[in-house]
Amino acid sequence: MAKKKLKEKKHQEHGIKARKPDMFEKHLVLFSLLALFILFLVFFYQFIFFNKIWTSPDAQAPAGFSALGEESIKKDHTYPFWNPYVFCGMPSYGSLTYNPYVYFPNLILDAVAFLIPLPEMTWLLMYYLLGGIFLFLFLRDRNVHPLASLYGASVFLFTPNLIAVGAFGHGSQLITASFIPLLLFLAARLIKTRKILYLALLGMVSGFQLLRGHVQIVYYTWLMIGLYAVVELIAELRTSNPKGRALVGFSMVFLALLLGMALSAFLYLPVNDYSKYSIRGGAEGGGVGLKYATSWSFSPLEMLTFIVPSFMGFGGQTYWGTMPFTDYPNYMGLLPLLLAAAALIFIRTRWTVFFLLLSFFSLLVSFGKHFESLYSLLYDHLPYFNKFRVPVMILVLVQFSVACLSGMGLNLIISRQKEQNGIRKLALYGAIALIAVAFIFGVAKSSFLVSYDNLARSVRSDFPQQLVDSAFDMASSDLIKVSVIAAFGLAGIFFFFKRWIGQRTLVLFLLIVLAIDLWSIDYRIMQQRVGDVKSIDPKIGRDDVVEFLEKDKTIYRILPLSQTEFQTNRYTAFKIQSVGGYHAAKPKLYQDFLEKVGLNDLRTLSMMNVKYFVADEPLGGQVPGLSLVFDGSKKVYLNEACLPRAYFVENAVYVPNELEVWDRVKRADFNPWREAIVAGTSDFRVDATGTALFTKYGFNELRIDLDTSGNSFLVLSDLFYPDWKAYLDNREVPVYRTNGMFRGIQVGPGKHALVMRYESPSLRLGIFASLASGAVIIILLAFSLVLQLMKARREKQA
């Protein structure tokens, strides 16, 4: 109000009649957000209006178990913490495979969906919109014009990388990334104001981000917040402001993130426990191994895809970069990059310095093995950093920085500051240069083919010529297209400085240019995975083989001989257990078993309770012990020597050295039908066998009736995991790691009732920590509200 009066007084002094703002100017923020929503509807029209979905394999991988888990919760009132259908068993909750109801914000969406029918993809698409809104609010808080904030938000919302992670089934990654601008907004507010309100909100939102289950993006987000806090701290210490204020703000951010960690403890303490037993934490030093961690390393050469999206192919077969494979480029739009560069050149603030540092650091980390000195330093010394792979994933922070800087750059332009008149010439010369590039390349395209071919083969010498030609055609087309599109954008900026078009027209024009630019990339990414809702129904894969296997009501496993089927979770939907499966963090014991023992020996597979072999083609020759029992779309062979899921052995050999366990299991004279190799020491001597009969085989509990004539040893061919506790006649007994990766229990003579339960101490501790953190956040929010009410009352009385 004071600014408005000052402006009116200035106009009166200069004899200027104040112009009455129109409706658009009065509600500029509202109209800007409405425009963002309209762009969102246009981009995702087929999902919103025609109920299409993304059907990527990664999205479908957990679908089968999710259906079974939902059935268990609704019918049996049992929350499944264990998944017995893949890898001989693995935690489902601790591995983040299936953890419904832990993400509180979804309860709101579920309530709305109960009242109003919503498109199938609402749970995911809404976070594209929210990410854009959060970035809009962040830029507005930096005093960026609403129209420039709209542009920056649109750049972030439609960044091809974010579109791709959603389309290819990485929904948790997309949702977690959408919180990045909101968390930075709250951290900035907290450091600036040091208000309890922002401390509570930052703690709550950081907890929500964690509960979405993508730890790597959360880690990168918190690195970003830490970098910002350091930049602010250094800036404050260089001023004459009281030094304690900066330290208080820094400390409050740290406290808020601790609250967020505690709020999510009921999920992450079990996750942390499992990480020690997974391939993500079971390697030397507790990580995944540096070589594995840096497999998906971005390379300096691939930075050219920031400008020309298809420079290294457009993913899939046409990709010839240094990563094992990828399905999309990390393009952000050429014009947004130019606007971001303008912000860095012409704006001197803490924020531009911060975004420059953030981009530079993130880019160096993304190089992974191509800048191993930095990555290995972080890998060795940053807590939990060694559990992550895919360094290229951190580029989301570069893309976020570019989106913010592009909004700031456009804000600089539409403000028409006198000292920025040189931008007009830069815009004109830039547009001419880009048109010249497009023309030259369009006319002399073929002359660049040899250089492109040599470059591609210097990276991948065995890359087929046909694919090189295809990649070159795409790169040529993209270079011409993005040059022309960016030239149009620069021409619009030049026209604006010449006052041939107004502010609103310029922003509308630049939004159209941006939409054309990014839509051409986003559409190619999205359309690869668009399908109907029915196409992801896990039961749609029921075939004659499944129908045959479903008739067998015993407890058994199958071995799909096809590599494709071995590495999928397809059979889970039909309650058929496989020794294969897919998960990015599979159990370390299982992986060790594959590497040290393998699946090439019938006795090993019999020990794993593999009753059926499923083959695409007939097995060559007569295989002793296997008989064809079904001949349909696939061949199903019965393993006649298959051991039951739970069985007694005649002898237990205790081996204190774990390496010796693997050696004994691999030996040619090892007989799993008669003996068990046990990791540990014991004076227990086996002198009898017995019978074992399952009375219950559930997700979290097993019940077995045992009858033995003497001291016996029971082998259960389910994966050994410390959270499985055994109770023999209501008395807890030890569970021994047996035959490398299974469970073994010592049993005395007589009839016994054995109960095995999945019990997680870390879950109990996590629930307590989360409740305590939630209570603290609620108290802080209430206290903040009381302070605000008291302040309002004092102002009213004054």
Short mmCIF file of N, CA, C and O in Angstrom, two decimals, residues 508-601:
data_model
loop_
_atom_site.label_atom_id
_atom_site.label_comp_id
_atom_site.label_asym_id
_atom_site.label_seq_id
_atom_site.Cartn_x
_atom_site.Cartn_y
_atom_site.Cartn_z
N LEU A 508 3.76 -14.16 -24.00
CA LEU A 508 2.90 -15.13 -24.68
C LEU A 508 3.64 -15.77 -25.85
O LEU A 508 3.60 -16.99 -26.05
N PHE A 509 4.35 -14.94 -26.60
CA PHE A 509 5.11 -15.44 -27.75
C PHE A 509 6.21 -16.40 -27.30
O PHE A 509 6.40 -17.49 -27.87
N LEU A 510 6.94 -16.04 -26.22
CA LEU A 510 8.02 -16.90 -25.73
C LEU A 510 7.48 -18.22 -25.17
O LEU A 510 8.12 -19.26 -25.27
N LEU A 511 6.29 -18.18 -24.57
CA LEU A 511 5.67 -19.41 -24.07
C LEU A 511 5.30 -20.33 -25.22
O LEU A 511 5.46 -21.56 -25.13
N ILE A 512 4.81 -19.73 -26.31
CA ILE A 512 4.48 -20.54 -27.49
C ILE A 512 5.74 -21.15 -28.08
O ILE A 512 5.77 -22.33 -28.44
N VAL A 513 6.81 -20.34 -28.16
CA VAL A 513 8.09 -20.84 -28.67
C VAL A 513 8.60 -21.97 -27.78
O VAL A 513 9.07 -23.01 -28.27
N LEU A 514 8.51 -21.79 -26.46
CA LEU A 514 8.95 -22.83 -25.52
C LEU A 514 8.13 -24.11 -25.70
O LEU A 514 8.68 -25.22 -25.70
N ALA A 515 6.81 -23.94 -25.83
CA ALA A 515 5.94 -25.11 -25.98
C ALA A 515 6.28 -25.89 -27.24
O ALA A 515 6.35 -27.13 -27.22
N ILE A 516 6.52 -25.18 -28.33
CA ILE A 516 6.87 -25.84 -29.59
C ILE A 516 8.20 -26.57 -29.45
O ILE A 516 8.36 -27.72 -29.88
N ASP A 517 9.15 -25.90 -28.79
CA ASP A 517 10.49 -26.47 -28.63
C ASP A 517 10.45 -27.74 -27.78
O ASP A 517 10.90 -28.81 -28.21
N LEU A 518 9.89 -27.64 -26.57
CA LEU A 518 9.91 -28.77 -25.66
C LEU A 518 8.88 -29.85 -26.01
O LEU A 518 9.11 -31.03 -25.76
N TRP A 519 7.77 -29.43 -26.59
CA TRP A 519 6.75 -30.41 -26.94
C TRP A 519 7.28 -31.42 -27.96
O TRP A 519 6.98 -32.62 -27.87
N SER A 520 8.08 -30.95 -28.91
CA SER A 520 8.60 -31.86 -29.93
C SER A 520 9.48 -32.94 -29.30
O SER A 520 9.55 -34.07 -29.82
N ILE A 521 10.15 -32.62 -28.19
CA ILE A 521 10.98 -33.60 -27.49
C ILE A 521 10.12 -34.44 -26.56
O ILE A 521 10.20 -35.66 -26.55
N ASP A 522 9.28 -33.76 -25.77
CA ASP A 522 8.44 -34.46 -24.80
C ASP A 522 7.50 -35.45 -25.47
O ASP A 522 7.28 -36.56 -24.96
N TYR A 523 6.96 -35.08 -26.61
CA TYR A 523 6.02 -35.96 -27.30
C TYR A 523 6.70 -37.25 -27.74
O TYR A 523 6.15 -38.34 -27.60
N ARG A 524 7.94 -37.12 -28.23
CA ARG A 524 8.68 -38.32 -28.67
C ARG A 524 8.98 -39.23 -27.48
O ARG A 524 9.01 -40.46 -27.62
N ILE A 525 9.17 -38.63 -26.31
CA ILE A 525 9.43 -39.42 -25.11
C ILE A 525 8.14 -40.09 -24.62
O ILE A 525 8.11 -41.30 -24.36
N MET A 526 7.07 -39.29 -24.53
CA MET A 526 5.82 -39.80 -23.96
C MET A 526 5.18 -40.88 -24.81
O MET A 526 4.69 -41.89 -24.30
N GLN A 527 5.18 -40.67 -26.12
CA GLN A 527 4.44 -41.58 -26.99
C GLN A 527 5.00 -42.99 -27.00
O GLN A 527 4.31 -43.93 -27.38
N GLN A 528 6.25 -43.16 -26.58
CA GLN A 528 6.83 -44.51 -26.53
C GLN A 528 6.11 -45.39 -25.53
O GLN A 528 6.13 -46.61 -25.64
N ARG A 529 5.46 -44.76 -24.53
CA ARG A 529 4.91 -45.53 -23.41
C ARG A 529 3.43 -45.28 -23.15
O ARG A 529 2.92 -45.72 -22.12
N VAL A 530 2.74 -44.61 -24.04
CA VAL A 530 1.33 -44.32 -23.82
C VAL A 530 0.48 -45.54 -24.14
O VAL A 530 0.70 -46.22 -25.14
N GLY A 531 -0.47 -45.83 -23.26
CA GLY A 531 -1.35 -46.97 -23.50
C GLY A 531 -2.66 -46.81 -22.74
O GLY A 531 -2.92 -45.78 -22.10
N ASP A 532 -3.49 -47.83 -22.81
CA ASP A 532 -4.78 -47.82 -22.11
C ASP A 532 -4.61 -48.40 -20.70
O ASP A 532 -3.66 -49.13 -20.41
N VAL A 533 -5.57 -48.08 -19.85
CA VAL A 533 -5.52 -48.54 -18.46
C VAL A 533 -5.45 -50.06 -18.40
O VAL A 533 -4.71 -50.64 -17.60
N LYS A 534 -6.20 -50.73 -19.26
CA LYS A 534 -6.25 -52.19 -19.23
C LYS A 534 -4.89 -52.82 -19.52
O LYS A 534 -4.62 -53.95 -19.11
N SER A 535 -4.03 -52.09 -20.23
CA SER A 535 -2.76 -52.68 -20.65
C SER A 535 -1.80 -52.93 -19.50
O SER A 535 -0.84 -53.67 -19.65
N ILE A 536 -2.02 -52.31 -18.33
CA ILE A 536 -1.12 -52.55 -17.19
C ILE A 536 -1.75 -53.44 -16.13
O ILE A 536 -1.19 -53.63 -15.06
N ASP A 537 -2.91 -53.98 -16.42
CA ASP A 537 -3.53 -54.91 -15.48
C ASP A 537 -2.60 -56.12 -15.35
O ASP A 537 -2.33 -56.81 -16.34
N PRO A 538 -2.06 -56.37 -14.15
CA PRO A 538 -1.10 -57.48 -14.01
C PRO A 538 -1.70 -58.83 -14.39
O PRO A 538 -0.97 -59.75 -14.75
N LYS A 539 -3.02 -58.96 -14.34
CA LYS A 539 -3.65 -60.24 -14.67
C LYS A 539 -3.82 -60.43 -16.18
O LYS A 539 -4.21 -61.52 -16.62
N ILE A 540 -3.49 -59.38 -16.95
CA ILE A 540 -3.68 -59.48 -18.40
C ILE A 540 -2.69 -60.48 -19.01
O ILE A 540 -2.89 -60.99 -20.11
N GLY A 541 -1.62 -60.79 -18.27
CA GLY A 541 -0.62 -61.72 -18.78
C GLY A 541 -0.94 -63.18 -18.53
O GLY A 541 -0.10 -64.05 -18.80
N ARG A 542 -2.13 -63.45 -18.01
CA ARG A 542 -2.48 -64.85 -17.76
C ARG A 542 -2.53 -65.61 -19.09
O ARG A 542 -3.20 -65.22 -20.03
N ASP A 543 -1.80 -66.70 -19.17
CA ASP A 543 -1.78 -67.50 -20.39
C ASP A 543 -1.93 -68.97 -20.01
O ASP A 543 -2.17 -69.30 -18.84
N ASP A 544 -1.76 -69.84 -20.98
CA ASP A 544 -1.97 -71.26 -20.71
C ASP A 544 -0.93 -71.82 -19.73
O ASP A 544 -1.23 -72.73 -18.94
N VAL A 545 0.28 -71.26 -19.74
CA VAL A 545 1.31 -71.71 -18.80
C VAL A 545 0.92 -71.34 -17.37
O VAL A 545 1.01 -72.16 -16.45
N VAL A 546 0.48 -70.11 -17.19
CA VAL A 546 0.03 -69.67 -15.86
C VAL A 546 -1.13 -70.54 -15.38
O VAL A 546 -1.16 -70.98 -14.23
N GLU A 547 -2.08 -70.78 -16.26
CA GLU A 547 -3.24 -71.60 -15.88
C GLU A 547 -2.82 -73.01 -15.48
O GLU A 547 -3.39 -73.59 -14.55
N PHE A 548 -1.82 -73.55 -16.15
CA PHE A 548 -1.32 -74.88 -15.77
C PHE A 548 -0.66 -74.82 -14.39
O PHE A 548 -0.91 -75.67 -13.52
N LEU A 549 0.21 -73.84 -14.17
CA LEU A 549 0.93 -73.74 -12.91
C LEU A 549 -0.01 -73.44 -11.74
O LEU A 549 0.24 -73.89 -10.61
N GLU A 550 -1.07 -72.70 -12.00
CA GLU A 550 -2.01 -72.37 -10.93
C GLU A 550 -2.73 -73.59 -10.38
O GLU A 550 -3.23 -73.58 -9.25
N LYS A 551 -2.78 -74.66 -11.15
CA LYS A 551 -3.45 -75.88 -10.68
C LYS A 551 -2.68 -76.58 -9.58
O LYS A 551 -3.25 -77.35 -8.80
N ASP A 552 -1.39 -76.32 -9.51
CA ASP A 552 -0.56 -76.92 -8.47
C ASP A 552 -0.66 -76.05 -7.22
O ASP A 552 -0.17 -74.92 -7.18
N LYS A 553 -1.29 -76.57 -6.17
CA LYS A 553 -1.53 -75.79 -4.95
C LYS A 553 -0.44 -75.98 -3.90
O LYS A 553 -0.55 -75.45 -2.79
N THR A 554 0.61 -76.72 -4.24
CA THR A 554 1.71 -76.87 -3.28
C THR A 554 2.58 -75.61 -3.30
O THR A 554 2.41 -74.71 -4.13
N ILE A 555 3.53 -75.57 -2.36
CA ILE A 555 4.46 -74.44 -2.29
C ILE A 555 5.69 -74.80 -3.11
O ILE A 555 6.37 -75.79 -2.82
N TYR A 556 5.97 -74.01 -4.14
CA TYR A 556 7.07 -74.32 -5.04
C TYR A 556 7.56 -73.06 -5.72
O TYR A 556 6.94 -71.99 -5.64
N ARG A 557 8.68 -73.20 -6.44
CA ARG A 557 9.19 -72.11 -7.27
C ARG A 557 9.38 -72.60 -8.70
O ARG A 557 9.45 -73.81 -8.94
N ILE A 558 9.48 -71.62 -9.61
CA ILE A 558 9.75 -71.94 -11.00
C ILE A 558 11.06 -71.26 -11.41
O ILE A 558 11.51 -70.31 -10.77
N LEU A 559 11.64 -71.79 -12.47
CA LEU A 559 12.81 -71.16 -13.09
C LEU A 559 12.47 -70.85 -14.54
O LEU A 559 12.40 -71.75 -15.37
N PRO A 560 12.18 -69.58 -14.87
CA PRO A 560 11.98 -69.21 -16.28
C PRO A 560 13.34 -69.23 -16.99
O PRO A 560 14.26 -68.53 -16.58
N LEU A 561 13.47 -70.04 -18.01
CA LEU A 561 14.75 -70.16 -18.70
C LEU A 561 15.01 -69.00 -19.66
O LEU A 561 16.15 -68.76 -20.04
N SER A 562 13.95 -68.30 -20.04
CA SER A 562 14.13 -67.11 -20.87
C SER A 562 14.72 -66.00 -20.01
O SER A 562 14.22 -65.72 -18.91
N GLN A 563 15.79 -65.37 -20.48
CA GLN A 563 16.42 -64.29 -19.72
C GLN A 563 15.45 -63.15 -19.45
O GLN A 563 15.46 -62.55 -18.38
N THR A 564 14.60 -62.86 -20.44
CA THR A 564 13.62 -61.77 -20.28
C THR A 564 12.66 -62.08 -19.14
O THR A 564 12.40 -61.23 -18.28
N GLU A 565 12.12 -63.30 -19.12
CA GLU A 565 11.16 -63.66 -18.09
C GLU A 565 11.83 -63.87 -16.74
O GLU A 565 11.23 -63.63 -15.70
N PHE A 566 13.09 -64.32 -16.76
CA PHE A 566 13.81 -64.50 -15.50
C PHE A 566 13.97 -63.17 -14.77
O PHE A 566 13.94 -63.11 -13.54
N GLN A 567 14.13 -62.07 -15.52
CA GLN A 567 14.38 -60.76 -14.93
C GLN A 567 13.11 -59.92 -14.83
O GLN A 567 13.18 -58.69 -14.80
N THR A 568 11.95 -60.56 -14.79
CA THR A 568 10.70 -59.82 -14.60
C THR A 568 9.96 -60.38 -13.39
O THR A 568 10.29 -61.44 -12.86
N ASN A 569 8.96 -59.63 -12.97
CA ASN A 569 8.11 -60.04 -11.85
C ASN A 569 6.72 -60.47 -12.33
O ASN A 569 5.75 -60.41 -11.58
N ARG A 570 6.64 -60.88 -13.60
CA ARG A 570 5.34 -61.16 -14.21
C ARG A 570 4.54 -62.20 -13.46
O ARG A 570 3.33 -62.07 -13.28
N TYR A 571 5.18 -63.26 -12.99
CA TYR A 571 4.45 -64.37 -12.37
C TYR A 571 3.92 -64.02 -10.98
O TYR A 571 3.06 -64.72 -10.45
N THR A 572 4.44 -62.94 -10.40
CA THR A 572 4.00 -62.54 -9.06
C THR A 572 2.50 -62.29 -9.03
O THR A 572 1.82 -62.65 -8.05
N ALA A 573 1.96 -61.68 -10.08
CA ALA A 573 0.54 -61.35 -10.11
C ALA A 573 -0.34 -62.58 -9.96
O ALA A 573 -1.50 -62.49 -9.54
N PHE A 574 0.21 -63.75 -10.28
CA PHE A 574 -0.58 -64.99 -10.24
C PHE A 574 -0.18 -65.87 -9.06
O PHE A 574 -0.50 -67.05 -9.02
N LYS A 575 0.53 -65.27 -8.09
CA LYS A 575 0.95 -65.96 -6.88
C LYS A 575 1.85 -67.17 -7.19
O LYS A 575 1.79 -68.19 -6.53
N ILE A 576 2.66 -67.01 -8.23
CA ILE A 576 3.62 -68.05 -8.61
C ILE A 576 5.01 -67.53 -8.27
O ILE A 576 5.43 -66.47 -8.74
N GLN A 577 5.73 -68.27 -7.45
CA GLN A 577 7.03 -67.83 -6.97
C GLN A 577 8.13 -68.23 -7.96
O GLN A 577 8.15 -69.35 -8.44
N SER A 578 9.03 -67.28 -8.20
CA SER A 578 10.13 -67.50 -9.14
C SER A 578 11.46 -67.29 -8.43
O SER A 578 11.55 -66.53 -7.47
N VAL A 579 12.50 -67.98 -8.91
CA VAL A 579 13.83 -67.73 -8.36
C VAL A 579 14.46 -66.50 -8.99
O VAL A 579 15.52 -66.05 -8.56
N GLY A 580 13.81 -65.95 -10.02
CA GLY A 580 14.28 -64.72 -10.66
C GLY A 580 13.51 -63.53 -10.14
O GLY A 580 12.91 -63.55 -9.07
N GLY A 581 13.51 -62.46 -10.93
CA GLY A 581 12.79 -61.25 -10.55
C GLY A 581 13.57 -60.01 -10.92
O GLY A 581 14.69 -60.08 -11.44
N TYR A 582 12.95 -58.86 -10.64
CA TYR A 582 13.61 -57.58 -10.93
C TYR A 582 13.45 -56.64 -9.75
O TYR A 582 12.35 -56.45 -9.23
N HIS A 583 14.56 -56.07 -9.32
CA HIS A 583 14.57 -54.99 -8.34
C HIS A 583 15.93 -54.33 -8.41
O HIS A 583 16.95 -55.01 -8.55
N ALA A 584 15.95 -53.00 -8.33
CA ALA A 584 17.22 -52.27 -8.45
C ALA A 584 18.13 -52.49 -7.26
O ALA A 584 19.33 -52.22 -7.34
N ALA A 585 17.58 -52.98 -6.15
CA ALA A 585 18.40 -53.24 -4.96
C ALA A 585 18.07 -54.64 -4.46
O ALA A 585 17.56 -54.83 -3.36
N LYS A 586 18.39 -55.65 -5.27
CA LYS A 586 18.09 -57.03 -4.90
C LYS A 586 18.94 -57.45 -3.70
O LYS A 586 19.97 -56.82 -3.40
N PRO A 587 18.55 -58.51 -2.99
CA PRO A 587 19.31 -58.95 -1.82
C PRO A 587 20.74 -59.35 -2.18
O PRO A 587 20.98 -60.02 -3.18
N LYS A 588 21.68 -58.94 -1.35
CA LYS A 588 23.10 -59.24 -1.59
C LYS A 588 23.37 -60.75 -1.49
O LYS A 588 24.16 -61.29 -2.27
N LEU A 589 22.73 -61.43 -0.55
CA LEU A 589 22.94 -62.86 -0.42
C LEU A 589 22.53 -63.59 -1.70
O LEU A 589 23.20 -64.52 -2.14
N TYR A 590 21.41 -63.17 -2.26
CA TYR A 590 20.93 -63.79 -3.50
C TYR A 590 21.92 -63.55 -4.63
O TYR A 590 22.25 -64.47 -5.40
N GLN A 591 22.40 -62.31 -4.74
CA GLN A 591 23.37 -61.98 -5.79
C GLN A 591 24.66 -62.77 -5.60
O GLN A 591 25.25 -63.27 -6.57
N ASP A 592 25.10 -62.90 -4.36
CA ASP A 592 26.30 -63.70 -4.09
C ASP A 592 26.08 -65.16 -4.49
O ASP A 592 26.99 -65.81 -5.04
N PHE A 593 24.89 -65.67 -4.21
CA PHE A 593 24.58 -67.05 -4.57
C PHE A 593 24.66 -67.24 -6.09
O PHE A 593 25.22 -68.23 -6.58
N LEU A 594 24.10 -66.27 -6.84
CA LEU A 594 24.17 -66.36 -8.30
C LEU A 594 25.61 -66.36 -8.79
O LEU A 594 25.97 -67.11 -9.70
N GLU A 595 26.44 -65.49 -8.19
CA GLU A 595 27.81 -65.34 -8.66
C GLU A 595 28.72 -66.47 -8.20
O GLU A 595 29.61 -66.91 -8.94
N LYS A 596 28.51 -66.97 -6.98
CA LYS A 596 29.43 -67.96 -6.42
C LYS A 596 28.99 -69.40 -6.67
O LYS A 596 29.82 -70.30 -6.77
N VAL A 597 27.68 -69.63 -6.77
CA VAL A 597 27.15 -70.98 -6.95
C VAL A 597 26.52 -71.14 -8.32
O VAL A 597 26.80 -72.08 -9.07
N GLY A 598 25.64 -70.18 -8.69
CA GLY A 598 25.00 -70.22 -10.00
C GLY A 598 23.74 -71.08 -10.02
O GLY A 598 23.40 -71.74 -9.03
N LEU A 599 23.08 -71.06 -11.15
CA LEU A 599 21.82 -71.79 -11.32
C LEU A 599 21.93 -72.84 -12.42
O LEU A 599 20.95 -73.13 -13.11
N ASN A 600 23.11 -73.39 -12.57
CA ASN A 600 23.34 -74.34 -13.67
C ASN A 600 23.33 -75.80 -13.23
O ASN A 600 23.52 -76.69 -14.04
N ASP A 601 23.12 -76.03 -11.96
CA ASP A 601 23.17 -77.39 -11.42
C ASP A 601 21.79 -77.78 -10.92
O ASP A 601 21.16 -77.05 -10.15
#
